[in-house]
C-alpha cells in the first residue's frame, strides 16, 4: 500500500532528524514535514497510518504538520517552468520539447522537529 510505505518513510526521517538534533531519551512533540503532492493520494489516511506506526517510537503522540509542495515541471531545453496538467508527460508550453523534468512535488523533507 502506497500510503503505508510513505508513512514509514516519514517516520524514519523523523527519527533520523531527531537523533541528529536531540539524541536519545526524549520525545518529539512537533514535526513539520514538507511533502510533495505527487507522493500521496490520501492525506487523512497518511496521517492515521503515521500516528498508528508512531506508537512506541519517539514520535508517539507528536503533532505532525504537513506543508504540501505542488508538482512543477521544467523544460530541459529552454528552461521554462510550468505546472504539468493531468498527464505528466506533456510537452513544453513554450518550445514544444518533450524533454521535461519534474522539478517539484516529490519532496520529503523534515523542516522542523521539536
Ligand atoms: Zn521548452
Short mmCIF file of N, CA and C and ligand atoms in Angstrom, two decimals:
data_model
loop_
_atom_site.label_atom_id
_atom_site.label_comp_id
_atom_site.label_asym_id
_atom_site.label_seq_id
_atom_site.Cartn_x
_atom_site.Cartn_y
_atom_site.Cartn_z
N UNK A 1 0.85 -1.21 0.00
CA UNK A 1 0.00 0.00 0.00
C UNK A 1 0.88 1.25 0.00
N UNK A 2 0.59 2.13 -0.90
CA UNK A 2 1.37 3.33 -1.15
C UNK A 2 1.53 4.20 0.10
N UNK A 3 0.42 4.52 0.74
CA UNK A 3 0.44 5.42 1.90
C UNK A 3 1.21 4.82 3.08
N UNK A 4 1.15 3.49 3.21
CA UNK A 4 1.85 2.83 4.30
C UNK A 4 3.37 2.98 4.13
N UNK A 5 3.83 2.75 2.91
CA UNK A 5 5.27 2.89 2.62
C UNK A 5 5.72 4.32 2.89
N UNK A 6 4.89 5.26 2.51
CA UNK A 6 5.21 6.67 2.71
C UNK A 6 5.25 7.01 4.20
N UNK A 7 4.26 6.51 4.95
CA UNK A 7 4.22 6.76 6.39
C UNK A 7 5.50 6.23 7.06
N UNK A 8 5.94 5.07 6.61
CA UNK A 8 7.18 4.51 7.17
C UNK A 8 8.38 5.39 6.84
N UNK A 9 8.42 5.89 5.60
CA UNK A 9 9.50 6.79 5.19
C UNK A 9 9.51 8.05 6.04
N UNK A 10 8.32 8.61 6.26
CA UNK A 10 8.22 9.84 7.05
C UNK A 10 8.72 9.58 8.47
N UNK A 11 8.27 8.48 9.05
CA UNK A 11 8.68 8.17 10.42
C UNK A 11 10.19 7.96 10.52
N UNK A 12 10.75 7.26 9.53
CA UNK A 12 12.19 7.02 9.55
C UNK A 12 12.96 8.34 9.47
N UNK A 13 12.46 9.24 8.63
CA UNK A 13 13.10 10.56 8.51
C UNK A 13 13.00 11.35 9.81
N UNK A 14 11.84 11.27 10.45
CA UNK A 14 11.66 11.97 11.73
C UNK A 14 12.67 11.44 12.75
N UNK A 15 12.80 10.11 12.80
CA UNK A 15 13.72 9.51 13.76
C UNK A 15 15.17 9.90 13.48
N UNK A 16 15.53 9.91 12.21
CA UNK A 16 16.89 10.31 11.83
C UNK A 16 17.17 11.75 12.25
N UNK A 17 16.23 12.62 11.91
CA UNK A 17 16.39 14.03 12.20
C UNK A 17 16.44 14.27 13.70
N UNK A 18 15.57 13.55 14.42
CA UNK A 18 15.50 13.73 15.87
C UNK A 18 16.79 13.26 16.55
N UNK A 19 17.34 12.15 16.11
CA UNK A 19 18.57 11.66 16.75
C UNK A 19 19.73 12.60 16.44
N UNK A 20 19.63 13.31 15.34
CA UNK A 20 20.66 14.28 14.98
C UNK A 20 20.58 15.54 15.86
N UNK A 21 19.35 16.02 16.09
CA UNK A 21 19.23 17.27 16.85
C UNK A 21 19.11 17.06 18.36
N UNK A 22 18.53 15.95 18.78
CA UNK A 22 18.23 15.83 20.21
C UNK A 22 18.84 14.60 20.88
N UNK A 23 19.33 13.68 20.09
CA UNK A 23 19.85 12.47 20.70
C UNK A 23 18.75 11.61 21.27
N UNK A 24 19.12 10.65 22.09
CA UNK A 24 18.13 9.71 22.60
C UNK A 24 17.49 10.21 23.88
N UNK A 25 16.41 9.54 24.23
CA UNK A 25 15.85 9.76 25.57
C UNK A 25 14.67 10.68 25.64
N UNK A 26 14.57 11.59 24.69
CA UNK A 26 13.42 12.48 24.75
C UNK A 26 12.48 12.21 23.59
N UNK A 27 11.32 12.83 23.66
CA UNK A 27 10.30 12.56 22.65
C UNK A 27 10.01 13.77 21.78
N UNK A 28 9.62 13.47 20.57
CA UNK A 28 9.24 14.52 19.63
C UNK A 28 7.84 15.02 20.00
N UNK A 29 7.70 16.35 20.03
CA UNK A 29 6.37 16.92 20.31
C UNK A 29 5.73 17.46 19.03
N UNK A 30 6.57 17.94 18.14
CA UNK A 30 6.05 18.61 16.95
C UNK A 30 6.96 18.35 15.76
N UNK A 31 6.36 18.08 14.65
CA UNK A 31 7.13 17.86 13.42
C UNK A 31 6.48 18.64 12.28
N UNK A 32 7.31 19.24 11.47
CA UNK A 32 6.79 19.84 10.24
C UNK A 32 7.46 19.15 9.06
N UNK A 33 6.64 18.61 8.19
CA UNK A 33 7.13 17.85 7.06
C UNK A 33 6.74 18.53 5.76
N UNK A 34 7.71 18.75 4.92
CA UNK A 34 7.38 19.23 3.58
C UNK A 34 7.22 18.01 2.68
N UNK A 35 6.07 17.91 2.06
CA UNK A 35 5.76 16.72 1.29
C UNK A 35 5.24 17.11 -0.09
N UNK A 36 5.84 16.51 -1.11
CA UNK A 36 5.40 16.78 -2.48
C UNK A 36 4.07 16.12 -2.76
N UNK A 37 3.22 16.81 -3.49
CA UNK A 37 1.87 16.29 -3.70
C UNK A 37 1.82 15.06 -4.60
N UNK A 38 2.91 14.78 -5.31
CA UNK A 38 2.90 13.58 -6.14
C UNK A 38 3.18 12.33 -5.30
N UNK A 39 3.52 12.51 -4.02
CA UNK A 39 3.89 11.37 -3.18
C UNK A 39 2.72 10.68 -2.51
N UNK A 40 1.60 11.38 -2.42
CA UNK A 40 0.50 10.77 -1.68
C UNK A 40 -0.82 10.99 -2.40
N UNK A 41 -1.81 10.19 -2.03
CA UNK A 41 -3.15 10.41 -2.57
C UNK A 41 -4.15 10.74 -1.47
N UNK A 42 -4.00 10.11 -0.32
CA UNK A 42 -4.97 10.34 0.75
C UNK A 42 -4.27 10.87 1.99
N UNK A 43 -4.34 12.17 2.18
CA UNK A 43 -3.66 12.79 3.32
C UNK A 43 -4.19 12.28 4.66
N UNK A 44 -5.51 12.15 4.77
CA UNK A 44 -6.07 11.70 6.05
C UNK A 44 -5.60 10.30 6.39
N UNK A 45 -5.57 9.46 5.37
CA UNK A 45 -5.11 8.09 5.57
C UNK A 45 -3.64 8.08 5.99
N UNK A 46 -2.85 8.91 5.34
CA UNK A 46 -1.43 9.02 5.67
C UNK A 46 -1.25 9.43 7.13
N UNK A 47 -2.02 10.43 7.57
CA UNK A 47 -1.91 10.90 8.95
C UNK A 47 -2.29 9.81 9.95
N UNK A 48 -3.34 9.08 9.64
CA UNK A 48 -3.76 7.99 10.53
C UNK A 48 -2.70 6.90 10.62
N UNK A 49 -2.17 6.52 9.46
CA UNK A 49 -1.15 5.48 9.43
C UNK A 49 0.09 5.92 10.20
N UNK A 50 0.47 7.16 9.99
CA UNK A 50 1.66 7.68 10.66
C UNK A 50 1.48 7.68 12.17
N UNK A 51 0.30 8.12 12.63
CA UNK A 51 0.02 8.12 14.06
C UNK A 51 0.07 6.69 14.60
N UNK A 52 -0.44 5.78 13.81
CA UNK A 52 -0.50 4.38 14.19
C UNK A 52 0.89 3.76 14.35
N UNK A 53 1.73 3.93 13.32
CA UNK A 53 3.05 3.30 13.37
C UNK A 53 4.02 4.05 14.28
N UNK A 54 3.63 5.26 14.72
CA UNK A 54 4.49 6.02 15.64
C UNK A 54 4.39 5.51 17.07
N UNK A 55 3.36 4.72 17.33
CA UNK A 55 3.18 4.20 18.70
C UNK A 55 4.41 3.39 19.12
N UNK A 56 4.91 3.70 20.30
CA UNK A 56 6.08 3.01 20.80
C UNK A 56 7.39 3.58 20.29
N UNK A 57 7.32 4.63 19.47
CA UNK A 57 8.54 5.28 18.98
C UNK A 57 8.67 6.67 19.63
N UNK A 58 9.76 7.34 19.33
CA UNK A 58 9.98 8.69 19.87
C UNK A 58 8.97 9.70 19.33
N UNK A 59 8.28 9.32 18.27
CA UNK A 59 7.32 10.24 17.64
C UNK A 59 5.88 9.98 18.09
N UNK A 60 5.71 9.09 19.05
CA UNK A 60 4.35 8.79 19.51
C UNK A 60 3.69 10.05 20.06
N UNK A 61 2.50 10.35 19.59
CA UNK A 61 1.73 11.49 20.08
C UNK A 61 2.19 12.84 19.57
N UNK A 62 3.20 12.84 18.71
CA UNK A 62 3.69 14.12 18.19
C UNK A 62 2.66 14.75 17.26
N UNK A 63 2.62 16.07 17.30
CA UNK A 63 1.76 16.79 16.36
C UNK A 63 2.53 16.91 15.05
N UNK A 64 1.96 16.42 13.99
CA UNK A 64 2.64 16.45 12.71
C UNK A 64 1.90 17.38 11.75
N UNK A 65 2.63 18.36 11.26
CA UNK A 65 2.04 19.31 10.33
C UNK A 65 2.66 19.07 8.95
N UNK A 66 1.82 19.05 7.94
CA UNK A 66 2.34 18.84 6.58
C UNK A 66 2.26 20.13 5.78
N UNK A 67 3.35 20.39 5.10
CA UNK A 67 3.36 21.51 4.16
C UNK A 67 3.46 20.87 2.78
N UNK A 68 2.44 21.05 1.98
CA UNK A 68 2.38 20.35 0.70
C UNK A 68 3.00 21.20 -0.40
N UNK A 69 3.95 20.61 -1.12
CA UNK A 69 4.51 21.36 -2.25
C UNK A 69 3.94 20.83 -3.56
N UNK A 70 3.63 21.76 -4.42
CA UNK A 70 2.97 21.45 -5.68
C UNK A 70 3.93 20.82 -6.68
N UNK A 71 3.35 20.04 -7.56
CA UNK A 71 4.12 19.48 -8.66
C UNK A 71 4.47 20.60 -9.65
N UNK A 72 5.73 20.66 -10.04
CA UNK A 72 6.18 21.62 -11.04
C UNK A 72 7.08 20.91 -12.05
N UNK A 73 7.08 21.39 -13.23
CA UNK A 73 7.96 20.82 -14.26
C UNK A 73 8.77 21.92 -14.91
N UNK A 74 9.89 21.53 -15.47
CA UNK A 74 10.68 22.49 -16.23
C UNK A 74 11.14 21.82 -17.52
N UNK A 75 11.19 22.61 -18.56
CA UNK A 75 11.69 22.12 -19.84
C UNK A 75 13.22 22.08 -19.78
N UNK A 76 13.78 20.92 -20.11
CA UNK A 76 15.24 20.79 -20.05
C UNK A 76 15.92 21.51 -21.20
N UNK A 77 15.15 21.85 -22.23
CA UNK A 77 15.73 22.51 -23.39
C UNK A 77 15.74 24.03 -23.29
N UNK A 78 14.60 24.61 -22.90
CA UNK A 78 14.56 26.08 -22.86
C UNK A 78 14.43 26.63 -21.43
N UNK A 79 14.22 25.76 -20.46
CA UNK A 79 14.21 26.21 -19.07
C UNK A 79 12.89 26.74 -18.57
N UNK A 80 11.87 26.75 -19.41
CA UNK A 80 10.56 27.24 -18.98
C UNK A 80 9.99 26.35 -17.87
N UNK A 81 9.51 26.99 -16.82
CA UNK A 81 8.86 26.24 -15.74
C UNK A 81 7.35 26.33 -15.89
N UNK A 82 6.69 25.24 -15.64
CA UNK A 82 5.23 25.27 -15.69
C UNK A 82 4.66 24.16 -14.83
N UNK A 83 3.38 24.28 -14.59
CA UNK A 83 2.69 23.27 -13.80
C UNK A 83 2.13 22.23 -14.75
N UNK A 84 2.52 20.98 -14.59
CA UNK A 84 2.00 19.98 -15.51
C UNK A 84 0.50 19.76 -15.33
N UNK A 85 -0.14 19.34 -16.36
CA UNK A 85 -1.57 19.05 -16.27
C UNK A 85 -1.80 17.65 -15.74
N UNK A 86 -2.90 17.06 -16.13
CA UNK A 86 -3.24 15.71 -15.68
C UNK A 86 -2.18 14.72 -16.13
N UNK A 87 -1.78 14.84 -17.40
CA UNK A 87 -0.75 13.96 -17.93
C UNK A 87 0.61 14.52 -17.51
N UNK A 88 1.48 13.65 -17.03
CA UNK A 88 2.77 14.12 -16.56
C UNK A 88 3.76 14.27 -17.71
N UNK A 89 3.44 13.69 -18.83
CA UNK A 89 4.43 13.68 -19.91
C UNK A 89 4.05 14.62 -21.06
N UNK A 90 3.52 15.77 -20.69
CA UNK A 90 3.16 16.73 -21.75
C UNK A 90 4.40 17.44 -22.28
N UNK A 91 4.21 18.17 -23.35
CA UNK A 91 5.33 18.87 -23.95
C UNK A 91 5.45 20.29 -23.39
N UNK A 92 6.61 20.87 -23.60
CA UNK A 92 6.87 22.23 -23.14
C UNK A 92 5.88 23.21 -23.76
N UNK A 93 5.37 24.09 -22.92
CA UNK A 93 4.39 25.09 -23.38
C UNK A 93 5.01 26.08 -24.35
N UNK A 94 6.31 26.29 -24.19
CA UNK A 94 6.96 27.34 -24.98
C UNK A 94 7.57 26.81 -26.27
N UNK A 95 8.40 25.78 -26.16
CA UNK A 95 9.12 25.32 -27.35
C UNK A 95 8.64 23.97 -27.87
N UNK A 96 7.74 23.33 -27.13
CA UNK A 96 7.17 22.08 -27.61
C UNK A 96 8.03 20.85 -27.36
N UNK A 97 9.17 21.04 -26.70
CA UNK A 97 10.07 19.92 -26.42
C UNK A 97 9.41 18.90 -25.49
N UNK A 98 9.74 17.64 -25.69
CA UNK A 98 9.22 16.59 -24.82
C UNK A 98 10.20 16.26 -23.71
N UNK A 99 11.25 17.03 -23.62
CA UNK A 99 12.32 16.78 -22.65
C UNK A 99 12.01 17.52 -21.33
N UNK A 100 11.06 16.96 -20.60
CA UNK A 100 10.52 17.63 -19.42
C UNK A 100 11.01 16.96 -18.14
N UNK A 101 11.41 17.77 -17.19
CA UNK A 101 11.84 17.23 -15.91
C UNK A 101 10.92 17.71 -14.80
N UNK A 102 10.70 16.81 -13.86
CA UNK A 102 9.92 17.18 -12.69
C UNK A 102 10.84 17.94 -11.73
N UNK A 103 10.46 19.17 -11.37
CA UNK A 103 11.33 19.96 -10.50
C UNK A 103 10.74 20.16 -9.12
N UNK A 104 9.54 19.69 -8.91
CA UNK A 104 8.94 19.82 -7.58
C UNK A 104 7.82 18.82 -7.44
N UNK A 105 7.38 18.63 -6.21
CA UNK A 105 6.24 17.75 -5.98
C UNK A 105 6.64 16.38 -5.50
N UNK A 106 7.95 16.15 -5.35
CA UNK A 106 8.43 14.85 -4.90
C UNK A 106 9.19 14.95 -3.57
N UNK A 107 9.05 16.07 -2.89
CA UNK A 107 9.83 16.30 -1.68
C UNK A 107 9.35 15.45 -0.49
N UNK A 108 10.31 15.10 0.33
CA UNK A 108 10.01 14.55 1.65
C UNK A 108 11.10 15.07 2.57
N UNK A 109 10.81 16.21 3.20
CA UNK A 109 11.82 16.93 3.97
C UNK A 109 11.27 17.22 5.36
N UNK A 110 12.06 16.90 6.37
CA UNK A 110 11.67 17.26 7.73
C UNK A 110 12.15 18.69 7.95
N UNK A 111 11.21 19.62 8.02
CA UNK A 111 11.59 21.02 8.12
C UNK A 111 11.84 21.45 9.55
N UNK A 112 11.14 20.79 10.49
CA UNK A 112 11.35 21.13 11.89
C UNK A 112 10.94 19.95 12.78
N UNK A 113 11.72 19.74 13.85
CA UNK A 113 11.31 18.82 14.90
C UNK A 113 11.56 19.51 16.24
N UNK A 114 10.59 19.36 17.13
CA UNK A 114 10.74 19.99 18.45
C UNK A 114 10.38 18.98 19.53
ZN1 LIG B 1 10.91 24.35 -23.74
#
